[in-house]
């Protein structure tokens, strides 16, 4: 790690830049520590994601998207194209949901792409149900910051790491699963950062101006580090209880 | 180490040894308060009585009470005793009931402290509002940003009305939406908090007059009383919004206030609660409570707010 700035210093610098292009949240306004914001130009990011081979050549495999505001336009475009996807609710509180665009009237495509509208059309997927489905071809997340070796950092990135870990434990990811991180250019840090064992390094950093591929062929498959869970925001999630039941681990 | 208090003494309430005593006393006390009759405005039992009841020292009891005072549920009045803050108690009682029928928010899930939820059967309450001539005749409707009236905001847009909606927590002003200027296919999105800012015009307090004259105010609530008091979250946003609109002259002189709530949010008349504003009509999933009459005989404090 070259370590010019600490991650906290990067985060402050990035948030100052991001504030200039960010779109406020309907509940959290400008409080970036509570959500991953949308930004000017995110539409260009979704167009780039739609061009990724992992999406175009997905076959029967599934798509996963995080409930980040910068991915609303991508959700809208997937709905328009009739491509179903799986998403978690905010904070993973209610677990995984699947949205099937064929159930949505055209007039509600935009509506269903928002967090407020998603609930109206998406169907809850208990882990046992999710596990019966195909593996994931592409997982898309937003992020507060990402390094040039594909390490995400900054507040809020832990949720996707956990989602990846859970999906992996269920056997729904493999070496051909591709992870894309949608960020504004100002959220990209051209530096190598060290990854923690639970960090998911990303294959693509997609910004309004470019899509950068990062070779992650040596990425280990994800797993839940149970010893790290107690005391975190994940401990009492429904999916934690579900996964522990599936794995015969018993409650914490 | 100080000698640990034990519950080995014969007391009326059993406390367990593995959690701090003051926390257990606090929680039991809170349960007792919530279980009280709504109209009971007598002070709590005296300190010695409570110490005996829980089998704890004065210090432990005081610490428990201090926490509940800080929490807003109790108020300690020098020389008079410890009282229950009725308004806060009503909120908590109603939140307990409401959690059975509430629909989760897209961000706050079921943390009812943070938002006013939509509920099972809200469509029936909406129909009662929409049947009223005051609704049909209103050109401009103030709509609270409560989830329980999202579908009413939609109905207003579809009927070609203008709606004025505060942003959540009033943090970024008000949004004015004009149903006639928004495409039909965008109405559903425009009625949500996530979507409204894309289709409406943002008004700061100084621009509120651009909304025109508001004929009708429609709101959700944490609780309402049968004599027409609106009880919101602790922040009193509706009271603030009402006052701003009143002072800026955007409320028509005979503007009415309709509340949409679930049955379980309606409580009988309650002492000492200060309403955010007075209601004219309460529409629930099962009934319509017209509170015009009681308003005339309401205490002067209430009339002044209205």
mmCIF file of C-alpha atoms in Angstrom, chain B:
data_model
loop_
_atom_site.group_PDB
_atom_site.id
_atom_site.type_symbol
_atom_site.label_atom_id
_atom_site.label_comp_id
_atom_site.label_asym_id
_atom_site.label_seq_id
_atom_site.Cartn_x
_atom_site.Cartn_y
_atom_site.Cartn_z
ATOM 1 C CA UNK B 1 -16.669 -3.604 45.408
ATOM 2 C CA UNK B 2 -19.980 -2.357 46.706
ATOM 3 C CA UNK B 3 -22.273 -4.909 48.173
ATOM 4 C CA UNK B 4 -24.553 -6.086 45.423
ATOM 5 C CA UNK B 5 -28.245 -5.656 45.953
ATOM 6 C CA UNK B 6 -30.016 -8.933 45.689
ATOM 7 C CA UNK B 7 -33.558 -9.811 44.898
ATOM 8 C CA UNK B 8 -33.321 -12.588 47.473
ATOM 9 C CA UNK B 9 -35.394 -10.349 49.702
ATOM 10 C CA UNK B 10 -39.069 -11.029 49.538
ATOM 11 C CA UNK B 11 -40.363 -8.591 46.927
ATOM 12 C CA UNK B 12 -43.382 -8.428 44.719
ATOM 13 C CA UNK B 13 -41.474 -8.410 41.448
ATOM 14 C CA UNK B 14 -38.747 -10.882 40.586
ATOM 15 C CA UNK B 15 -35.629 -9.493 39.015
ATOM 16 C CA UNK B 16 -33.030 -11.768 37.445
ATOM 17 C CA UNK B 17 -29.402 -11.586 38.497
ATOM 18 C CA UNK B 18 -27.704 -11.406 35.075
ATOM 19 C CA UNK B 19 -28.703 -7.899 33.914
ATOM 20 C CA UNK B 20 -28.054 -4.550 35.645
ATOM 21 C CA UNK B 21 -30.796 -4.024 38.218
ATOM 22 C CA UNK B 22 -31.603 -0.461 37.189
ATOM 23 C CA UNK B 23 -32.211 -1.607 33.611
ATOM 24 C CA UNK B 24 -34.613 -4.277 34.775
ATOM 25 C CA UNK B 25 -36.416 -1.814 37.008
ATOM 26 C CA UNK B 26 -36.556 0.652 34.121
ATOM 27 C CA UNK B 27 -38.071 -1.911 31.775
ATOM 28 C CA UNK B 28 -40.600 -3.185 34.299
ATOM 29 C CA UNK B 29 -41.579 0.353 35.220
ATOM 30 C CA UNK B 30 -42.012 1.182 31.560
ATOM 31 C CA UNK B 31 -44.243 -1.869 31.092
ATOM 32 C CA UNK B 32 -46.329 -0.857 34.100
ATOM 33 C CA UNK B 33 -46.765 2.640 32.733
ATOM 34 C CA UNK B 34 -47.831 1.389 29.309
ATOM 35 C CA UNK B 35 -50.329 -0.995 30.882
ATOM 36 C CA UNK B 36 -52.074 1.812 32.786
ATOM 37 C CA UNK B 37 -55.493 3.044 31.877
ATOM 38 C CA UNK B 38 -55.278 5.814 29.309
ATOM 39 C CA UNK B 39 -57.185 8.315 31.414
ATOM 40 C CA UNK B 40 -55.119 7.689 34.531
ATOM 41 C CA UNK B 41 -53.261 10.919 35.263
ATOM 42 C CA UNK B 42 -52.318 10.191 38.854
ATOM 43 C CA UNK B 43 -48.634 10.264 39.794
ATOM 44 C CA UNK B 44 -46.606 7.076 40.072
ATOM 45 C CA UNK B 45 -46.384 5.399 43.446
ATOM 46 C CA UNK B 46 -44.024 7.092 45.882
ATOM 47 C CA UNK B 47 -40.347 6.305 46.005
ATOM 48 C CA UNK B 48 -40.519 4.142 49.153
ATOM 49 C CA UNK B 49 -43.417 2.168 47.678
ATOM 50 C CA UNK B 50 -41.576 1.571 44.417
ATOM 51 C CA UNK B 51 -38.387 0.623 46.280
ATOM 52 C CA UNK B 52 -40.375 -1.952 48.170
ATOM 53 C CA UNK B 53 -42.173 -3.162 45.058
ATOM 54 C CA UNK B 54 -38.932 -3.840 43.188
ATOM 55 C CA UNK B 55 -36.796 -4.631 46.229
ATOM 56 C CA UNK B 56 -34.075 -2.182 45.198
ATOM 57 C CA UNK B 57 -32.257 0.733 46.759
ATOM 58 C CA UNK B 58 -33.186 4.358 46.284
ATOM 59 C CA UNK B 59 -30.143 4.832 44.054
ATOM 60 C CA UNK B 60 -31.159 2.058 41.677
ATOM 61 C CA UNK B 61 -34.751 3.237 41.509
ATOM 62 C CA UNK B 62 -33.700 6.821 40.837
ATOM 63 C CA UNK B 63 -31.381 5.756 38.071
ATOM 64 C CA UNK B 64 -34.181 3.804 36.409
ATOM 65 C CA UNK B 65 -36.564 6.751 36.683
ATOM 66 C CA UNK B 66 -33.937 9.189 35.401
ATOM 67 C CA UNK B 67 -33.554 7.074 32.265
ATOM 68 C CA UNK B 68 -37.286 7.090 31.635
ATOM 69 C CA UNK B 69 -37.405 10.845 32.184
ATOM 70 C CA UNK B 70 -34.603 11.327 29.673
ATOM 71 C CA UNK B 71 -36.521 9.009 27.357
ATOM 72 C CA UNK B 72 -39.567 11.277 27.560
ATOM 73 C CA UNK B 73 -41.942 8.769 29.118
ATOM 74 C CA UNK B 74 -41.881 10.183 32.652
ATOM 75 C CA UNK B 75 -41.572 13.653 34.078
ATOM 76 C CA UNK B 76 -40.326 14.272 37.580
ATOM 77 C CA UNK B 77 -41.817 17.297 39.267
ATOM 78 C CA UNK B 78 -40.103 18.595 42.363
ATOM 79 C CA UNK B 79 -42.256 18.072 45.411
ATOM 80 C CA UNK B 80 -45.196 16.655 43.457
ATOM 81 C CA UNK B 81 -44.014 13.271 42.327
ATOM 82 C CA UNK B 82 -43.267 11.420 39.127
ATOM 83 C CA UNK B 83 -45.818 11.624 36.342
ATOM 84 C CA UNK B 84 -46.414 9.825 33.115
ATOM 85 C CA UNK B 85 -46.075 11.952 29.984
ATOM 86 C CA UNK B 86 -49.415 11.034 28.455
ATOM 87 C CA UNK B 87 -48.551 11.985 24.923
ATOM 88 C CA UNK B 88 -45.429 9.852 24.853
ATOM 89 C CA UNK B 89 -47.257 6.989 26.491
ATOM 90 C CA UNK B 90 -49.967 7.145 23.857
ATOM 91 C CA UNK B 91 -47.313 7.046 21.138
ATOM 92 C CA UNK B 92 -45.755 3.931 22.575
ATOM 93 C CA UNK B 93 -49.031 2.157 23.183
ATOM 94 C CA UNK B 94 -50.129 2.930 19.640
ATOM 95 C CA UNK B 95 -46.776 1.882 18.147
ATOM 96 C CA UNK B 96 -47.166 -1.490 19.819
ATOM 97 C CA UNK B 97 -50.622 -1.941 18.304
ATOM 98 C CA UNK B 98 -49.637 -0.487 14.964
ATOM 99 C CA UNK B 99 -46.700 -2.830 14.462
ATOM 100 C CA UNK B 100 -49.285 -5.569 13.819
ATOM 101 C CA UNK B 101 -50.740 -3.843 10.764
ATOM 102 C CA UNK B 102 -47.964 -1.488 9.630
ATOM 103 C CA UNK B 103 -46.270 -1.832 6.263
ATOM 104 C CA UNK B 104 -42.493 -1.430 6.407
ATOM 105 C CA UNK B 105 -40.839 1.693 5.040
ATOM 106 C CA UNK B 106 -38.295 1.301 2.252
ATOM 107 C CA UNK B 107 -35.564 2.695 4.536
ATOM 108 C CA UNK B 108 -36.786 2.583 8.137
ATOM 109 C CA UNK B 109 -38.446 -0.816 7.903
ATOM 110 C CA UNK B 110 -40.698 -0.999 10.998
ATOM 111 C CA UNK B 111 -38.889 1.579 13.105
ATOM 112 C CA UNK B 112 -42.100 3.521 13.730
ATOM 113 C CA UNK B 113 -40.230 6.160 15.651
ATOM 114 C CA UNK B 114 -38.877 7.396 12.322
ATOM 115 C CA UNK B 115 -41.921 7.599 10.078
ATOM 116 C CA UNK B 116 -45.697 7.215 9.826
ATOM 117 C CA UNK B 117 -46.363 3.824 8.260
ATOM 118 C CA UNK B 118 -48.897 2.704 5.721
ATOM 119 C CA UNK B 119 -51.190 0.029 7.155
ATOM 120 C CA UNK B 120 -53.371 -2.867 6.074
ATOM 121 C CA UNK B 121 -56.714 -1.410 5.016
ATOM 122 C CA UNK B 122 -55.519 2.125 4.326
ATOM 123 C CA UNK B 123 -57.324 2.003 0.973
ATOM 124 C CA UNK B 124 -60.639 1.829 2.852
ATOM 125 C CA UNK B 125 -59.744 4.952 4.815
ATOM 126 C CA UNK B 126 -58.725 6.692 1.578
ATOM 127 C CA UNK B 127 -62.113 5.929 0.034
ATOM 128 C CA UNK B 128 -63.812 7.707 2.935
ATOM 129 C CA UNK B 129 -61.730 10.800 2.276
ATOM 130 C CA UNK B 130 -62.376 10.704 -1.437
ATOM 131 C CA UNK B 131 -66.147 10.529 -0.940
ATOM 132 C CA UNK B 132 -66.196 13.895 0.850
ATOM 133 C CA UNK B 133 -67.213 16.968 -1.095
ATOM 134 C CA UNK B 134 -64.404 18.914 0.600
ATOM 135 C CA UNK B 135 -61.967 16.563 -1.104
ATOM 136 C CA UNK B 136 -63.742 16.754 -4.429
ATOM 137 C CA UNK B 137 -63.840 20.544 -4.323
ATOM 138 C CA UNK B 138 -60.293 21.135 -3.138
ATOM 139 C CA UNK B 139 -57.934 22.430 -5.807
ATOM 140 C CA UNK B 140 -54.864 22.541 -3.610
ATOM 141 C CA UNK B 141 -54.336 19.920 -0.911
ATOM 142 C CA UNK B 142 -51.575 19.885 1.659
ATOM 143 C CA UNK B 143 -50.480 16.247 2.058
ATOM 144 C CA UNK B 144 -48.132 15.123 4.811
ATOM 145 C CA UNK B 145 -45.186 12.979 3.647
ATOM 146 C CA UNK B 146 -46.676 10.017 5.517
ATOM 147 C CA UNK B 147 -46.639 6.574 3.945
ATOM 148 C CA UNK B 148 -50.251 6.025 5.006
ATOM 149 C CA UNK B 149 -51.450 8.606 2.496
ATOM 150 C CA UNK B 150 -49.198 7.814 -0.471
ATOM 151 C CA UNK B 151 -52.199 6.424 -2.354
ATOM 152 C CA UNK B 152 -54.227 9.547 -1.554
ATOM 153 C CA UNK B 153 -51.467 11.705 -2.988
ATOM 154 C CA UNK B 154 -51.730 9.548 -6.084
ATOM 155 C CA UNK B 155 -55.512 9.968 -6.178
ATOM 156 C CA UNK B 156 -55.117 13.736 -5.866
ATOM 157 C CA UNK B 157 -52.687 13.853 -8.794
ATOM 158 C CA UNK B 158 -54.969 11.661 -10.877
ATOM 159 C CA UNK B 159 -57.863 14.001 -10.105
ATOM 160 C CA UNK B 160 -55.785 16.910 -11.418
ATOM 161 C CA UNK B 161 -55.281 18.576 -8.055
ATOM 162 C CA UNK B 162 -52.194 20.359 -6.854
ATOM 163 C CA UNK B 163 -50.571 18.898 -3.779
ATOM 164 C CA UNK B 164 -48.089 20.509 -1.436
ATOM 165 C CA UNK B 165 -45.882 17.931 0.314
ATOM 166 C CA UNK B 166 -43.117 18.679 2.823
ATOM 167 C CA UNK B 167 -39.871 16.781 2.284
ATOM 168 C CA UNK B 168 -39.176 14.207 4.973
ATOM 169 C CA UNK B 169 -38.350 16.042 8.184
ATOM 170 C CA UNK B 170 -38.913 19.333 6.324
ATOM 171 C CA UNK B 171 -35.194 19.296 5.660
ATOM 172 C CA UNK B 172 -35.379 20.454 2.053
ATOM 173 C CA UNK B 173 -38.523 22.535 2.019
ATOM 174 C CA UNK B 174 -41.842 21.703 0.384
ATOM 175 C CA UNK B 175 -42.585 20.148 -2.990
ATOM 176 C CA UNK B 176 -45.518 21.436 -5.047
ATOM 177 C CA UNK B 177 -46.899 18.917 -7.529
ATOM 178 C CA UNK B 178 -49.493 19.700 -10.170
ATOM 179 C CA UNK B 179 -51.489 16.669 -11.305
ATOM 180 C CA UNK B 180 -52.388 18.302 -14.612
ATOM 181 C CA UNK B 181 -48.737 18.856 -15.498
ATOM 182 C CA UNK B 182 -47.436 15.405 -14.680
ATOM 183 C CA UNK B 183 -47.885 12.615 -17.197
ATOM 184 C CA UNK B 184 -50.354 9.944 -16.164
ATOM 185 C CA UNK B 185 -47.681 7.273 -16.321
ATOM 186 C CA UNK B 186 -45.599 9.200 -13.783
ATOM 187 C CA UNK B 187 -48.337 9.747 -11.216
ATOM 188 C CA UNK B 188 -47.529 6.652 -9.136
ATOM 189 C CA UNK B 189 -43.889 7.617 -8.887
ATOM 190 C CA UNK B 190 -44.682 11.274 -8.187
ATOM 191 C CA UNK B 191 -46.805 10.222 -5.214
ATOM 192 C CA UNK B 192 -43.838 8.570 -3.453
ATOM 193 C CA UNK B 193 -41.172 10.313 -1.417
ATOM 194 C CA UNK B 194 -38.557 8.819 -3.742
ATOM 195 C CA UNK B 195 -40.218 10.219 -6.826
ATOM 196 C CA UNK B 196 -41.923 13.481 -5.918
ATOM 197 C CA UNK B 197 -38.891 15.710 -6.222
ATOM 198 C CA UNK B 198 -38.459 14.770 -9.870
ATOM 199 C CA UNK B 199 -41.843 16.086 -10.838
ATOM 200 C CA UNK B 200 -42.556 18.887 -8.417
ATOM 201 C CA UNK B 201 -41.269 22.335 -7.732
ATOM 202 C CA UNK B 202 -39.291 22.917 -4.563
ATOM 203 C CA UNK B 203 -40.625 25.723 -2.410
ATOM 204 C CA UNK B 204 -38.803 27.214 0.531
ATOM 205 C CA UNK B 205 -40.846 28.912 3.248
ATOM 206 C CA UNK B 206 -40.499 32.185 1.355
ATOM 207 C CA UNK B 207 -42.066 30.701 -1.789
ATOM 208 C CA UNK B 208 -44.992 28.971 -0.120
ATOM 209 C CA UNK B 209 -47.509 31.458 -1.491
ATOM 210 C CA UNK B 210 -46.894 30.030 -4.946
ATOM 211 C CA UNK B 211 -48.907 27.030 -3.804
ATOM 212 C CA UNK B 212 -52.072 29.121 -3.968
ATOM 213 C CA UNK B 213 -54.764 28.714 -1.352
ATOM 214 C CA UNK B 214 -54.884 25.417 0.478
ATOM 215 C CA UNK B 215 -58.420 24.196 1.040
ATOM 216 C CA UNK B 216 -57.677 20.910 2.675
ATOM 217 C CA UNK B 217 -54.948 19.371 4.810
ATOM 218 C CA UNK B 218 -54.622 15.587 4.754
ATOM 219 C CA UNK B 219 -52.294 13.854 7.155
ATOM 220 C CA UNK B 220 -51.435 10.537 8.741
ATOM 221 C CA UNK B 221 -50.619 10.442 12.429
ATOM 222 C CA UNK B 222 -48.982 8.446 15.140
ATOM 223 C CA UNK B 223 -52.247 8.701 17.052
ATOM 224 C CA UNK B 224 -55.446 10.731 17.042
ATOM 225 C CA UNK B 225 -57.929 11.299 19.825
ATOM 226 C CA UNK B 226 -61.663 10.994 19.364
ATOM 227 C CA UNK B 227 -61.977 14.667 20.225
ATOM 228 C CA UNK B 228 -59.825 15.572 17.270
ATOM 229 C CA UNK B 229 -56.267 15.983 18.428
ATOM 230 C CA UNK B 230 -53.477 14.970 16.124
ATOM 231 C CA UNK B 231 -50.452 13.402 17.755
ATOM 232 C CA UNK B 232 -47.470 13.051 15.480
ATOM 233 C CA UNK B 233 -43.965 11.860 16.175
ATOM 234 C CA UNK B 234 -42.049 13.736 18.843
ATOM 235 C CA UNK B 235 -40.820 16.336 16.346
ATOM 236 C CA UNK B 236 -44.168 18.084 15.763
ATOM 237 C CA UNK B 237 -43.583 18.684 12.082
ATOM 238 C CA UNK B 238 -47.249 19.098 11.311
ATOM 239 C CA UNK B 239 -47.560 21.825 13.950
ATOM 240 C CA UNK B 240 -44.609 23.623 12.410
ATOM 241 C CA UNK B 241 -45.922 23.256 8.867
ATOM 242 C CA UNK B 242 -49.369 24.373 9.948
ATOM 243 C CA UNK B 243 -47.944 27.454 11.596
ATOM 244 C CA UNK B 244 -45.853 28.353 8.555
ATOM 245 C CA UNK B 245 -48.812 28.002 6.213
ATOM 246 C CA UNK B 246 -51.042 29.940 8.557
ATOM 247 C CA UNK B 247 -48.619 32.815 8.935
ATOM 248 C CA UNK B 248 -47.923 33.016 5.246
ATOM 249 C CA UNK B 249 -51.635 33.108 4.534
ATOM 250 C CA UNK B 250 -51.692 30.086 2.257
ATOM 251 C CA UNK B 251 -54.354 28.297 4.296
ATOM 252 C CA UNK B 252 -57.871 29.253 3.336
ATOM 253 C CA UNK B 253 -59.790 30.525 6.362
ATOM 254 C CA UNK B 254 -62.061 27.505 6.346
ATOM 255 C CA UNK B 255 -59.386 24.951 5.524
ATOM 256 C CA UNK B 256 -60.194 21.563 7.011
ATOM 257 C CA UNK B 257 -57.875 18.913 8.385
ATOM 258 C CA UNK B 258 -58.518 15.241 7.623
ATOM 259 C CA UNK B 259 -56.524 12.455 9.247
ATOM 260 C CA UNK B 260 -56.090 8.970 7.820
ATOM 261 C CA UNK B 261 -55.315 6.367 10.474
ATOM 262 C CA UNK B 262 -55.883 2.743 11.360
ATOM 263 C CA UNK B 263 -58.527 2.012 14.009
ATOM 264 C CA UNK B 264 -55.819 1.056 16.450
ATOM 265 C CA UNK B 265 -54.437 4.604 16.292
ATOM 266 C CA UNK B 266 -57.609 6.191 17.615
ATOM 267 C CA UNK B 267 -57.558 6.784 21.363
ATOM 268 C CA UNK B 268 -60.225 8.195 23.626
ATOM 269 C CA UNK B 269 -59.955 11.672 25.002
ATOM 270 C CA UNK B 270 -56.736 12.168 26.808
ATOM 271 C CA UNK B 271 -55.591 14.607 29.390
ATOM 272 C CA UNK B 272 -52.705 17.029 29.012
ATOM 273 C CA UNK B 273 -51.609 16.177 25.508
ATOM 274 C CA UNK B 274 -50.855 19.123 23.318
ATOM 275 C CA UNK B 275 -52.019 18.443 19.777
ATOM 276 C CA UNK B 276 -49.990 19.279 16.685
ATOM 277 C CA UNK B 277 -53.174 20.617 15.221
ATOM 278 C CA UNK B 278 -56.881 20.041 15.514
ATOM 279 C CA UNK B 279 -58.652 17.650 13.206
ATOM 280 C CA UNK B 280 -62.021 17.980 11.574
ATOM 281 C CA UNK B 281 -62.411 14.460 10.315
ATOM 282 C CA UNK B 282 -60.781 11.136 11.100
ATOM 283 C CA UNK B 283 -61.023 8.420 8.460
ATOM 284 C CA UNK B 284 -60.061 4.910 9.477
ATOM 285 C CA UNK B 285 -60.257 1.541 7.787
ATOM 286 C CA UNK B 286 -63.664 0.962 9.402
ATOM 287 C CA UNK B 287 -65.218 4.320 10.230
ATOM 288 C CA UNK B 288 -65.429 8.033 9.833
ATOM 289 C CA UNK B 289 -65.244 10.167 12.949
ATOM 290 C CA UNK B 290 -66.548 13.649 12.434
ATOM 291 C CA UNK B 291 -65.066 15.897 15.086
ATOM 292 C CA UNK B 292 -66.475 19.228 13.972
ATOM 293 C CA UNK B 293 -68.877 19.482 16.897
ATOM 294 C CA UNK B 294 -66.470 18.876 19.752
ATOM 295 C CA UNK B 295 -64.182 21.499 18.328
ATOM 296 C CA UNK B 296 -66.589 24.270 19.281
ATOM 297 C CA UNK B 297 -66.552 23.157 22.867
ATOM 298 C CA UNK B 298 -62.834 22.451 22.972
ATOM 299 C CA UNK B 299 -60.759 24.216 25.622
ATOM 300 C CA UNK B 300 -59.585 27.640 24.535
ATOM 301 C CA UNK B 301 -56.001 26.460 24.249
ATOM 302 C CA UNK B 302 -57.068 24.156 21.475
ATOM 303 C CA UNK B 303 -59.091 26.763 19.656
ATOM 304 C CA UNK B 304 -56.139 29.065 19.689
ATOM 305 C CA UNK B 305 -53.995 26.519 17.909
ATOM 306 C CA UNK B 306 -56.682 25.979 15.359
#
